Amino acid sequence: MLKFNFQTIKKFFYEKDLIFFLLNFLFFYIIFWHALDYGRTFDDGALDKEFNNAPGDGKLLATFFYAEFHFYPIYFITHELDNFITFLYNYFVGEIANIKVAKNTNYILHILNAYLVFIILKLLFNPKNILEKTVLYFASIIFLIHPIGSQIIFNVTTRNESLALFFSLLTLIYSFELFKKKTIVNFFYVITLYFFALCSKLSAITFLAIIPLVVLLINSKYSELRKNLKKILPIFLSLLIVFLTFYYVRSNFVNEYLINYYSNFSQLISEFLIAVKFYLRGLIFPFEHIYVYADNYNGNYSLIIFILFIITVIFSIFVYFKFNDSILVVIILWLSATLSLPILFNLIETGFPLISKLTERYQYSSIPTLSILFGWFSLKFINKKYLNVFILSFSLLVIVFFTLVTKDRSYVYENNEIFFSKADKNSPSNVYKYSFTIPVAKAMHSNDESAFLFNIYQLYYLYPNDLDNKFQLMNYFIKKNNKKGHDYFLNSIKETNYEPPIKFRLAEFYYKHDNYIEALKTIDEIFNDFDELIASNKSKGILIKITEPEIDDVYFLKGLNQKALNQLENALESFMMSNLHNPLHATALYNSSIILKELGQTELAKRHFEDAITLNPFLRETVNNMINDQRAK
């Protein structure tokens, strides 16, 4: 019979460090229990709405496959596990919202990440006594409650960043094991875990550089560097092969996007300095909320921070060569790698990914560097008389400060809409937009005409070239039968940059308001513009592909208008042209099947309908038809 005594319990909890994980768990849940009752944020709702209202064609199907592969094979962890737990809880215990289960998952993942940071700190510093171990635990707490992590913790849609870091840190830990002992099992762990990290978020690519360099620098002095390069090579090659394999497979699931960077060199330098300043300041001094201090685009301040960073890099290299102390170099390498992607994002002018330059989640994988720096600095003085009390007191002070700031930030996610509506006047211009778009949406919902007009005109004067605002006002004047007001904004649209993309938006607007003849006239203008564009480039020997708007979408919209006017044969031709230009356009096939049925060609209609379902089983129209068929039975 197994006997449990104090030594057994001590060995189980202390030697395995389980006590540190439990302390993190209790500490975090006691402080942030309130946030579990928060609902979905404004961003969550916007994403859901965008997906659910997307056209039921091949593009929606591609989006579905991308979303599934993006998390696959850990899709179960991120989505299905939450649903399964919700089902079990509701069945056996009582009613619980799925969002609360999802937020618990976020909490646990973040706490696990803090625990892994603690394990890595032990690998880096090899603590010799309980005091040093306690200091490293305090350093890992810095990661746990750092304010930058607030978006990852309290916003469900950012869980992939947490998962990516979780699997990347595990990969790093097993890479240390692989460096010591090259076994098939260790290779399997490293390869599998890094694949999971990439599945969670492609930004895990930065660990392709971080992992081998950290393992190399920590496990060898400078004098042994060349010798150990051979030992680190298999680890690097394993990670590289995993990345290349993953990226090749992933490329078959996502569309290609054209990314345009700032072409002006001075603008590139400015954006680079702004990004460096922004992310480093947020890491070291995260007191102010990201949307408040992000407006400070002072070039001189950005340059000063960049120069300070360069000086720190030089000092770190000096310490490495002079004292064989590689920790500062590790911090610089890790920080540079993890901040490279958000800095690169800041240089993107247009294109995919459509990311916010102000999003804190891109700093998440950088926070461990602060824990490493904190641990390194503390261990330098912890064994000195009197200084150990100072170090521990200072650690606790920092932890309390970060906890208060993070708790304050958590309330942002209680009601994301309120936060944006009350945004500080010095915030970036995109926050001004939220300040009026939210009241506009609420005014429309409550039929408050005066509130709607006030806020929509505020938006119009802030962003006079924004098409959405003009269409909103045109829509309002149509409902009021005010032709003069409608024509004023219509002429405003036609007077400025009246190119095919804008004409397409206008044709869509006409269609939604049953003005099919004007919609067809506008579509004919678009095709004339296309012909002129193709002819002018052909004379120069240039073959072009038109993407704004996509030709298949123009034909599809034309078919919808012709169908509404009962021009069935013309509509059929337009839908078939749409399918010709985009063979994945399942909605065009579906509409063609409806027209063929009306024209009496039932067999061909059936074939088109089956092809539409084959292309996209999630096609909204086909699903609705199947539901109606089931109800009829």
XYZ file of N, CA and C in Angstrom, residues 391-630:
720
model
N 15.495 43.083 -3.518
C 15.098 42.429 -4.770
C 13.707 41.818 -4.653
N 13.465 41.097 -3.558
C 12.159 40.472 -3.366
C 11.053 41.517 -3.212
N 11.348 42.591 -2.503
C 10.360 43.658 -2.322
C 10.046 44.343 -3.651
N 11.098 44.601 -4.409
C 10.909 45.244 -5.718
C 10.095 44.336 -6.642
N 10.362 43.031 -6.600
C 9.619 42.065 -7.418
C 8.136 42.109 -7.081
N 7.842 42.097 -5.804
C 6.446 42.134 -5.375
C 5.774 43.439 -5.787
N 6.520 44.537 -5.715
C 5.976 45.838 -6.093
C 5.607 45.864 -7.574
N 6.495 45.338 -8.402
C 6.230 45.288 -9.850
C 5.017 44.404 -10.132
N 4.949 43.265 -9.445
C 3.825 42.342 -9.636
C 2.506 43.005 -9.259
N 2.493 43.707 -8.138
C 1.271 44.401 -7.706
C 0.884 45.477 -8.708
N 1.860 46.241 -9.175
C 1.600 47.316 -10.136
C 1.005 46.756 -11.429
N 1.637 45.719 -11.989
C 1.143 45.118 -13.229
C -0.245 44.506 -13.033
N -0.478 43.915 -11.873
C -1.787 43.316 -11.596
C -2.879 44.373 -11.607
N -2.617 45.513 -10.975
C -3.601 46.599 -10.937
C -3.888 47.136 -12.336
N -2.829 47.293 -13.141
C -3.013 47.808 -14.497
C -3.798 46.805 -15.347
N -3.446 45.527 -15.223
C -4.147 44.498 -16.001
C -5.607 44.386 -15.580
N -5.865 44.485 -14.285
C -7.254 44.438 -13.817
C -8.031 45.625 -14.356
N -7.409 46.788 -14.386
C -8.063 47.964 -14.939
C -8.368 47.764 -16.415
N -7.432 47.163 -17.142
C -7.643 46.919 -18.569
C -8.719 45.869 -18.817
N -8.903 44.975 -17.870
C -9.894 43.912 -18.079
C -11.288 44.493 -18.275
N -11.543 45.643 -17.670
C -12.875 46.247 -17.785
C -13.147 46.770 -19.188
N -12.084 46.963 -19.969
C -12.263 47.346 -21.369
C -13.079 46.283 -22.095
N -12.833 45.017 -21.726
C -13.469 43.903 -22.431
C -14.824 43.538 -21.830
N -15.223 44.250 -20.772
C -16.559 44.043 -20.232
C -17.593 44.536 -21.234
N -17.318 45.686 -21.816
C -18.167 46.209 -22.874
C -17.277 46.980 -23.828
N -16.826 46.286 -24.851
C -15.905 46.858 -25.825
C -16.499 48.094 -26.501
N -17.811 48.091 -26.691
C -18.460 49.200 -27.383
C -18.383 50.487 -26.558
N -18.623 50.355 -25.251
C -18.555 51.531 -24.380
C -17.153 52.126 -24.397
N -16.155 51.228 -24.365
C -14.780 51.716 -24.370
C -14.492 52.543 -25.618
N -14.872 52.008 -26.776
C -14.594 52.720 -28.010
C -15.399 54.016 -28.092
N -16.618 53.991 -27.577
C -17.453 55.188 -27.639
C -16.888 56.315 -26.783
N -16.222 55.961 -25.689
C -15.654 56.962 -24.782
C -14.151 57.132 -24.992
N -13.682 56.785 -26.189
C -12.250 56.845 -26.462
C -11.709 58.256 -26.274
N -10.478 58.325 -25.820
C -9.841 59.621 -25.571
C -9.695 60.412 -26.867
N -9.858 61.738 -26.775
C -9.798 62.567 -27.980
C -8.422 62.551 -28.635
N -7.374 62.161 -27.886
C -6.033 62.093 -28.461
C -5.720 60.736 -29.082
N -6.702 59.841 -29.085
C -6.473 58.519 -29.651
C -6.357 58.605 -31.172
N -5.840 57.533 -31.797
C -5.710 57.543 -33.261
C -7.060 57.723 -33.947
N -7.014 58.130 -35.204
C -8.243 58.492 -35.919
C -9.205 57.326 -36.042
N -8.719 56.083 -36.073
C -9.645 54.967 -36.232
C -10.553 54.815 -35.013
N -10.104 55.290 -33.863
C -10.941 55.203 -32.672
C -12.064 56.243 -32.739
N -11.811 57.398 -33.374
C -12.881 58.359 -33.600
C -14.043 57.680 -34.326
N -13.677 56.827 -35.263
C -14.695 56.149 -36.074
C -15.614 55.318 -35.181
N -15.007 54.554 -34.269
C -15.798 53.746 -33.357
C -16.704 54.626 -32.482
N -16.195 55.804 -32.134
C -16.947 56.687 -31.244
C -18.291 57.087 -31.835
N -18.400 57.071 -33.176
C -19.658 57.466 -33.808
C -20.365 56.295 -34.488
N -19.605 55.282 -34.938
C -20.265 54.155 -35.609
C -21.108 53.336 -34.639
N -20.636 53.193 -33.400
C -21.426 52.442 -32.408
C -22.758 53.142 -32.127
N -22.761 54.473 -31.845
C -24.048 55.162 -31.661
C -24.939 55.110 -32.901
N -24.338 55.123 -34.097
C -25.139 55.014 -35.326
C -25.878 53.686 -35.341
N -25.154 52.591 -35.048
C -25.767 51.260 -35.042
C -26.885 51.173 -33.997
N -26.634 51.752 -32.824
C -27.645 51.707 -31.761
C -28.861 52.566 -32.124
N -28.618 53.706 -32.774
C -29.715 54.581 -33.174
C -30.598 53.895 -34.225
N -29.967 53.172 -35.151
C -30.730 52.445 -36.171
C -31.570 51.353 -35.521
N -30.973 50.689 -34.521
C -31.680 49.599 -33.844
C -32.894 50.115 -33.074
N -32.745 51.302 -32.472
C -33.826 51.853 -31.644
C -34.703 52.862 -32.391
N -34.434 53.041 -33.711
C -35.188 53.995 -34.539
C -35.122 55.429 -34.000
N -33.966 55.768 -33.445
C -33.759 57.122 -32.936
C -33.180 57.979 -34.068
N -34.057 58.662 -34.781
C -33.651 59.385 -35.987
C -32.680 60.524 -35.694
N -32.927 61.282 -34.635
C -32.060 62.424 -34.322
C -30.651 61.967 -33.959
N -30.545 60.883 -33.178
C -29.221 60.351 -32.812
C -28.508 59.822 -34.044
N -29.269 59.171 -34.938
C -28.675 58.654 -36.169
C -28.098 59.784 -37.014
N -28.897 60.816 -37.241
C -28.447 61.924 -38.086
C -27.245 62.639 -37.478
N -27.289 62.858 -36.175
C -26.167 63.545 -35.530
C -24.859 62.772 -35.739
N -24.882 61.480 -35.443
C -23.648 60.688 -35.495
C -23.193 60.396 -36.918
N -24.139 60.190 -37.841
C -23.742 59.909 -39.217
C -23.136 61.150 -39.874
N -23.661 62.343 -39.519
C -23.068 63.566 -40.062
C -21.705 63.843 -39.431
N -21.537 63.477 -38.166
C -20.207 63.599 -37.550
C -19.202 62.745 -38.318
N -19.625 61.524 -38.640
C -18.753 60.635 -39.408
C -18.468 61.200 -40.789
N -19.506 61.754 -41.420
C -19.345 62.279 -42.777
C -18.344 63.431 -42.809
N -18.415 64.316 -41.811
C -17.493 65.455 -41.802
C -16.085 65.044 -41.380
N -15.995 63.988 -40.563
C -14.670 63.480 -40.206
C -14.013 62.760 -41.371
N -14.848 62.000 -42.128
C -14.335 61.179 -43.236
C -15.185 61.464 -44.474
N -14.977 62.616 -45.112
C -15.833 63.020 -46.240
C -15.733 62.104 -47.454
N -14.674 61.311 -47.550
C -14.516 60.416 -48.706
C -14.908 58.979 -48.407
N -15.434 58.740 -47.226
C -15.830 57.382 -46.849
C -17.151 57.027 -47.538
N -17.123 55.998 -48.391
C -18.305 55.600 -49.152
C -19.441 55.118 -48.261
N -19.091 54.395 -47.196
C -20.129 53.839 -46.325
C -21.027 54.929 -45.754
N -20.418 56.039 -45.366
C -21.204 57.136 -44.800
C -22.145 57.736 -45.849
N -21.646 57.875 -47.069
C -22.481 58.444 -48.138
C -23.647 57.506 -48.471
N -23.363 56.216 -48.505
C -24.433 55.257 -48.794
C -25.468 55.228 -47.670
N -24.986 55.374 -46.433
C -25.918 55.433 -45.302
C -26.857 56.623 -45.457
N -26.294 57.770 -45.835
C -27.112 58.979 -45.981
C -28.044 58.864 -47.183
N -27.574 58.259 -48.277
C -28.449 58.032 -49.433
C -29.612 57.127 -49.053
N -29.293 56.088 -48.272
C -30.320 55.152 -47.823
C -31.375 55.877 -46.962
N -30.905 56.773 -46.121
C -31.813 57.539 -45.259
C -32.751 58.421 -46.100
N -32.182 59.108 -47.099
C -32.994 60.026 -47.898
C -33.956 59.279 -48.826
N -33.595 58.056 -49.216
C -34.536 57.236 -49.991
C -35.767 56.920 -49.154
N -35.527 56.533 -47.893
C -36.646 56.210 -47.002
C -37.505 57.437 -46.726
N -36.891 58.624 -46.784
C -37.632 59.867 -46.539
C -38.207 60.468 -47.834
N -38.011 59.757 -48.968
C -38.466 60.252 -50.275
C -37.906 61.636 -50.583
N -36.678 61.855 -50.147
C -36.014 63.142 -50.349
C -35.011 62.989 -51.494
N -35.472 63.258 -52.723
C -34.640 63.056 -53.909
C -33.450 64.013 -53.918
N -33.672 65.234 -53.471
C -32.585 66.217 -53.486
C -31.432 65.775 -52.584
N -31.770 65.303 -51.364
C -30.724 64.826 -50.456
C -30.010 63.602 -51.010
N -30.790 62.671 -51.607
C -30.200 61.475 -52.208
C -29.251 61.843 -53.331
N -29.691 62.728 -54.231
C -28.880 63.094 -55.401
C -27.621 63.852 -55.003
N -27.698 64.607 -53.912
C -26.516 65.351 -53.457
C -25.366 64.393 -53.157
N -25.654 63.323 -52.406
C -24.585 62.380 -52.045
C -24.247 61.453 -53.214
N -25.217 61.181 -54.084
C -24.925 60.403 -55.289
C -23.936 61.152 -56.177
N -24.167 62.443 -56.391
C -23.242 63.261 -57.192
C -21.876 63.351 -56.525
N -21.888 63.402 -55.181
C -20.627 63.441 -54.451
C -19.805 62.179 -54.724
N -20.481 61.030 -54.806
C -19.787 59.772 -55.111
C -19.217 59.805 -56.524
N -20.008 60.328 -57.460
C -19.588 60.324 -58.873
C -18.508 61.357 -59.170
N -18.386 62.365 -58.327
C -17.427 63.446 -58.591
C -16.006 63.100 -58.178
N -15.833 62.150 -57.270
C -14.492 61.857 -56.753
C -14.110 60.408 -57.031
N -13.106 60.210 -57.859
C -12.510 58.888 -58.096
C -13.571 57.847 -58.450
N -14.375 58.159 -59.464
C -15.498 57.279 -59.841
C -14.976 56.146 -60.731
N -14.289 55.218 -60.100
C -13.663 54.094 -60.790
C -14.526 52.835 -60.633
N -14.193 51.737 -61.366
C -15.003 50.507 -61.294
C -15.305 49.985 -59.890
N -14.357 49.984 -58.936
C -14.714 49.484 -57.595
C -15.849 50.270 -56.945
N -15.823 51.605 -57.129
C -16.871 52.448 -56.552
C -18.179 52.262 -57.328
N -18.080 52.141 -58.647
C -19.272 51.898 -59.464
C -19.935 50.570 -59.068
N -19.134 49.583 -58.744
C -19.679 48.285 -58.333
C -20.447 48.425 -57.018
N -19.883 49.185 -56.079
C -20.579 49.439 -54.816
C -21.910 50.142 -55.072
N -21.901 51.078 -56.020
C -23.122 51.816 -56.342
C -24.155 50.894 -56.989
N -23.697 50.007 -57.868
C -24.607 49.049 -58.508
C -25.233 48.127 -57.460
N -24.442 47.708 -56.477
C -24.980 46.891 -55.382
C -26.042 47.677 -54.605
N -25.769 48.953 -54.386
C -26.718 49.809 -53.669
C -28.037 49.915 -54.440
N -27.932 50.113 -55.766
C -29.137 50.176 -56.592
C -29.929 48.875 -56.493
N -29.233 47.743 -56.550
C -29.909 46.446 -56.510
C -30.659 46.255 -55.189
N -30.021 46.632 -54.080
C -30.664 46.478 -52.772
C -31.921 47.340 -52.642
N -31.948 48.432 -53.419
C -33.104 49.323 -53.364
C -34.034 49.125 -54.567
N -33.915 47.964 -55.224
C -34.816 47.556 -56.312
C -34.751 48.478 -57.523
N -33.654 49.220 -57.645
C -33.486 50.104 -58.809
C -32.641 49.348 -59.841
N -33.266 48.331 -60.463
C -32.519 47.385 -61.290
C -32.016 48.008 -62.594
N -32.783 48.910 -63.167
C -32.369 49.527 -64.437
C -31.117 50.367 -64.242
N -31.094 51.195 -63.170
C -29.899 52.001 -62.902
C -28.702 51.096 -62.563
N -28.975 49.997 -61.876
C -27.894 49.052 -61.540
C -27.271 48.491 -62.807
N -28.116 48.098 -63.785
C -27.600 47.540 -65.046
C -26.833 48.587 -65.848
N -27.312 49.838 -65.818
C -26.576 50.917 -66.506
C -25.173 51.078 -65.905
N -25.114 51.047 -64.589
C -23.817 51.202 -63.907
C -22.903 50.015 -64.202
N -23.483 48.818 -64.264
C -22.683 47.624 -64.577
C -22.140 47.707 -65.998
N -22.949 48.203 -66.925
C -22.464 48.392 -68.303
C -21.299 49.370 -68.335
N -21.372 50.409 -67.510
C -20.246 51.363 -67.411
C -18.987 50.653 -66.917
N -19.155 49.749 -65.970
C -18.002 49.005 -65.438
C -17.356 48.175 -66.538
N -18.179 47.472 -67.320
C -17.618 46.651 -68.403
C -16.944 47.514 -69.462
N -17.497 48.687 -69.738
C -16.846 49.618 -70.678
C -15.486 50.063 -70.144
N -15.421 50.339 -68.858
C -14.142 50.713 -68.233
C -13.138 49.573 -68.344
N -13.616 48.356 -68.137
C -12.741 47.189 -68.257
C -12.182 47.065 -69.672
N -13.063 47.245 -70.657
C -12.630 47.133 -72.067
C -11.574 48.181 -72.391
N -11.797 49.406 -71.915
C -10.820 50.480 -72.177
C -9.487 50.186 -71.493
N -9.566 49.678 -70.275
C -8.352 49.366 -69.516
C -7.561 48.260 -70.190
N -8.254 47.221 -70.639
C -7.585 46.090 -71.303
C -6.976 46.535 -72.618
N -7.743 47.352 -73.389
C -7.255 47.809 -74.703
C -6.029 48.698 -74.568
N -6.060 49.630 -73.597
C -4.918 50.549 -73.433
C -3.658 49.804 -73.018
N -3.800 48.777 -72.176
C -2.631 48.007 -71.754
C -2.166 47.047 -72.840
N -3.131 46.549 -73.651
C -2.764 45.629 -74.739
C -1.920 46.341 -75.779
N -2.227 47.635 -76.029
C -1.442 48.424 -76.996
C 0.001 48.607 -76.528
N 0.199 48.497 -75.206
C 1.551 48.611 -74.650
C 2.223 47.244 -74.500
N 1.511 46.190 -74.908
C 2.067 44.842 -74.790
C 1.960 44.274 -73.390
N 1.013 44.794 -72.607
C 0.851 44.345 -71.217
C -0.455 43.574 -71.077
N -0.363 42.372 -70.540
C -1.552 41.567 -70.273
C -1.925 41.739 -68.801
N -3.141 42.181 -68.535
C -3.540 42.456 -67.149
C -4.680 41.535 -66.723
N -4.785 41.369 -65.406
C -5.905 40.634 -64.820
C -6.663 41.606 -63.920
N -7.951 41.729 -64.158
C -8.767 42.674 -63.396
C -9.260 42.000 -62.122
N -9.013 42.655 -61.000
C -9.400 42.073 -59.699
C -10.274 42.999 -58.869
N -10.404 44.272 -59.272
C -11.204 45.227 -58.488
C -12.211 45.923 -59.374
N -13.454 45.495 -59.366
C -13.967 44.275 -58.727
C -13.671 43.045 -59.582
N -13.870 41.872 -59.009
C -13.684 40.630 -59.752
C -14.756 40.536 -60.847
N -14.327 40.081 -62.048
C -15.264 40.024 -63.178
C -16.425 39.086 -62.880
N -16.145 37.964 -62.179
C -17.230 37.025 -61.890
C -18.289 37.666 -60.984
N -17.851 38.537 -60.073
C -18.807 39.219 -59.197
C -19.669 40.216 -59.975
N -19.062 40.878 -60.980
C -19.822 41.849 -61.789
C -20.884 41.117 -62.607
N -20.486 40.003 -63.232
C -21.460 39.219 -63.992
C -22.572 38.682 -63.083
N -22.195 38.265 -61.887
C -23.185 37.727 -60.961
C -24.204 38.795 -60.571
N -23.710 39.996 -60.265
C -24.615 41.096 -59.914
C -25.503 41.466 -61.104
N -24.927 41.406 -62.291
C -25.721 41.687 -63.498
C -26.857 40.670 -63.637
N -26.521 39.399 -63.394
C -27.525 38.351 -63.478
C -28.645 38.531 -62.470
N -28.320 38.957 -61.272
C -29.339 39.180 -60.241
C -30.324 40.270 -60.665
N -29.791 41.345 -61.259
C -30.660 42.430 -61.706
C -31.526 42.003 -62.883
N -30.936 41.248 -63.812
C -31.712 40.766 -64.959
C -32.794 39.782 -64.520
N -32.452 38.959 -63.549
C -33.438 38.013 -63.014
C -34.598 38.759 -62.366
N -34.265 39.846 -61.631
C -35.310 40.634 -60.976
C -36.229 41.302 -61.990
N -35.688 41.624 -63.192
C -36.487 42.235 -64.262
C -37.135 41.184 -65.154
N -36.998 39.912 -64.754
C -37.574 38.782 -65.496
C -36.942 38.600 -66.880
N -35.722 39.073 -67.047
C -34.964 38.839 -68.278
C -34.192 37.523 -68.101
N -34.928 36.427 -68.124
C -34.384 35.144 -67.679
C -33.225 34.652 -68.539
N -33.360 34.744 -69.849
C -32.287 34.234 -70.722
C -31.015 35.064 -70.564
N -31.168 36.381 -70.466
C -30.003 37.250 -70.240
C -29.368 36.963 -68.878
N -30.219 36.739 -67.881
C -29.714 36.437 -66.541
C -28.959 35.122 -66.533
N -29.501 34.119 -67.253
C -28.823 32.821 -67.336
C -27.439 32.977 -67.962
N -27.368 33.780 -69.023
C -26.070 34.020 -69.674
C -25.081 34.691 -68.706
N -25.566 35.642 -67.919
C -24.689 36.344 -66.966
C -24.192 35.405 -65.871
N -25.083 34.548 -65.348
C -24.666 33.606 -64.304
C -23.651 32.601 -64.844
N -23.844 32.175 -66.098
C -22.898 31.222 -66.687
C -21.546 31.892 -66.950
N -21.564 33.179 -67.327
C -20.320 33.923 -67.504
C -19.595 34.073 -66.162
N -20.377 34.284 -65.104
C -19.791 34.375 -63.761
C -19.103 33.067 -63.388
N -19.781 31.949 -63.682
C -19.206 30.633 -63.382
C -18.017 30.322 -64.278
N -18.030 30.857 -65.503
C -16.907 30.651 -66.423
C -15.649 31.332 -65.891
N -15.814 32.560 -65.376
C -14.663 33.301 -64.845
C -14.232 32.778 -63.477
N -15.167 32.191 -62.737
C -14.844 31.615 -61.429
C -15.603 30.295 -61.272
N -14.964 29.185 -61.624
C -15.649 27.877 -61.559
C -16.098 27.493 -60.149
N -15.608 28.209 -59.123
C -16.020 27.907 -57.749
C -17.228 28.738 -57.298
N -17.774 29.538 -58.197
C -18.880 30.412 -57.823
C -20.163 29.589 -57.763
N -20.357 28.920 -56.624
C -21.489 28.008 -56.463
C -22.819 28.743 -56.491
N -22.851 29.967 -55.984
C -24.108 30.723 -55.956
C -24.579 31.048 -57.369
N -23.629 31.313 -58.264
C -23.999 31.558 -59.666
C -24.622 30.302 -60.271
N -24.047 29.153 -59.973
C -24.609 27.893 -60.469
C -25.999 27.656 -59.899
N -26.152 27.960 -58.621
C -27.460 27.776 -57.983
C -28.521 28.632 -58.677
N -28.188 29.906 -58.917
C -29.149 30.791 -59.575
C -29.436 30.360 -61.006
N -28.414 29.850 -61.669
C -28.642 29.358 -63.030
C -29.594 28.164 -63.016
N -29.500 27.319 -61.994
C -30.386 26.161 -61.897
C -31.837 26.602 -61.696
N -32.057 27.668 -60.927
C -33.411 28.186 -60.713
C -34.012 28.669 -62.030
N -33.184 29.398 -62.813
C -33.681 29.936 -64.089
C -33.942 28.797 -65.080
N -33.029 27.829 -65.125
C -33.219 26.685 -66.032
C -34.509 25.937 -65.709
N -34.814 25.833 -64.418
C -36.050 25.166 -64.013
C -37.257 25.955 -64.513
N -37.193 27.298 -64.403
C -38.289 28.136 -64.874
C -38.428 28.078 -66.393
N -37.316 27.847 -67.075
C -37.337 27.749 -68.538
C -37.707 26.353 -69.014
N -37.955 25.441 -68.070
C -38.396 24.094 -68.421
C -37.289 23.092 -68.641
N -36.013 23.483 -68.426
C -34.887 22.567 -68.635
C -34.533 21.923 -67.283
N -35.409 21.022 -66.851
C -35.305 20.470 -65.493
C -34.067 19.610 -65.280
N -33.685 18.808 -66.273
C -32.520 17.932 -66.112
C -31.243 18.748 -65.946
N -31.092 19.767 -66.804
C -29.920 20.636 -66.714
C -29.953 21.432 -65.410
N -31.153 21.841 -64.999
C -31.301 22.570 -63.729
C -30.844 21.697 -62.565
N -31.240 20.427 -62.592
C -30.849 19.498 -61.536
C -29.333 19.332 -61.486
N -28.702 19.240 -62.677
C -27.252 19.079 -62.743
C -26.533 20.296 -62.166
N -27.014 21.481 -62.511
C -26.401 22.712 -61.976
C -26.566 22.787 -60.462
N -27.735 22.405 -59.988
C -27.992 22.427 -58.549
C -27.067 21.466 -57.806
N -26.883 20.262 -58.346
C -25.986 19.269 -57.731
C -24.542 19.753 -57.761
N -24.148 20.405 -58.872
C -22.784 20.950 -58.968
C -22.562 22.041 -57.922
N -23.612 22.841 -57.685
C -23.502 23.917 -56.684
C -23.282 23.333 -55.296
N -24.037 22.267 -54.959
C -23.884 21.627 -53.649
C -22.513 20.972 -53.532
N -22.037 20.348 -54.628
C -20.712 19.715 -54.613
C -19.615 20.740 -54.357
N -19.755 21.892 -55.008
C -18.757 22.957 -54.820
C -18.786 23.500 -53.400
N -19.973 23.672 -52.877
C -20.103 24.279 -51.549
C -21.293 23.695 -50.805
N -21.039 22.662 -49.984
C -22.134 22.065 -49.213
C -22.740 23.032 -48.204
N -21.997 24.119 -47.887
C -22.449 25.082 -46.889
C -23.171 26.264 -47.530
N -23.463 26.144 -48.803
C -24.164 27.197 -49.515
C -25.480 27.503 -48.812
N -25.668 28.771 -48.472
C -26.818 29.138 -47.660
C -28.135 28.767 -48.338
N -28.205 29.002 -49.654
C -29.446 28.704 -50.364
C -29.740 27.203 -50.399
N -28.689 26.398 -50.605
C -28.904 24.950 -50.682
C -29.294 24.391 -49.326
N -28.673 24.910 -48.273
C -29.018 24.457 -46.921
C -30.466 24.793 -46.595
N -30.892 26.003 -46.947
C -32.276 26.406 -46.702
C -33.257 25.507 -47.449
N -32.892 25.149 -48.688
C -33.762 24.269 -49.464
C -33.872 22.891 -48.835
N -32.719 22.377 -48.335
C -32.744 21.058 -47.702
C -33.592 21.085 -46.435
N -33.485 22.187 -45.666
C -34.292 22.322 -44.447
C -35.778 22.345 -44.791
N -36.131 23.085 -45.858
C -37.529 23.163 -46.274
C -38.047 21.812 -46.745
N -37.164 21.062 -47.456
C -37.554 19.723 -47.912
C -37.843 18.813 -46.728
N -36.982 18.907 -45.694
C -37.175 18.076 -44.506
C -38.490 18.432 -43.807
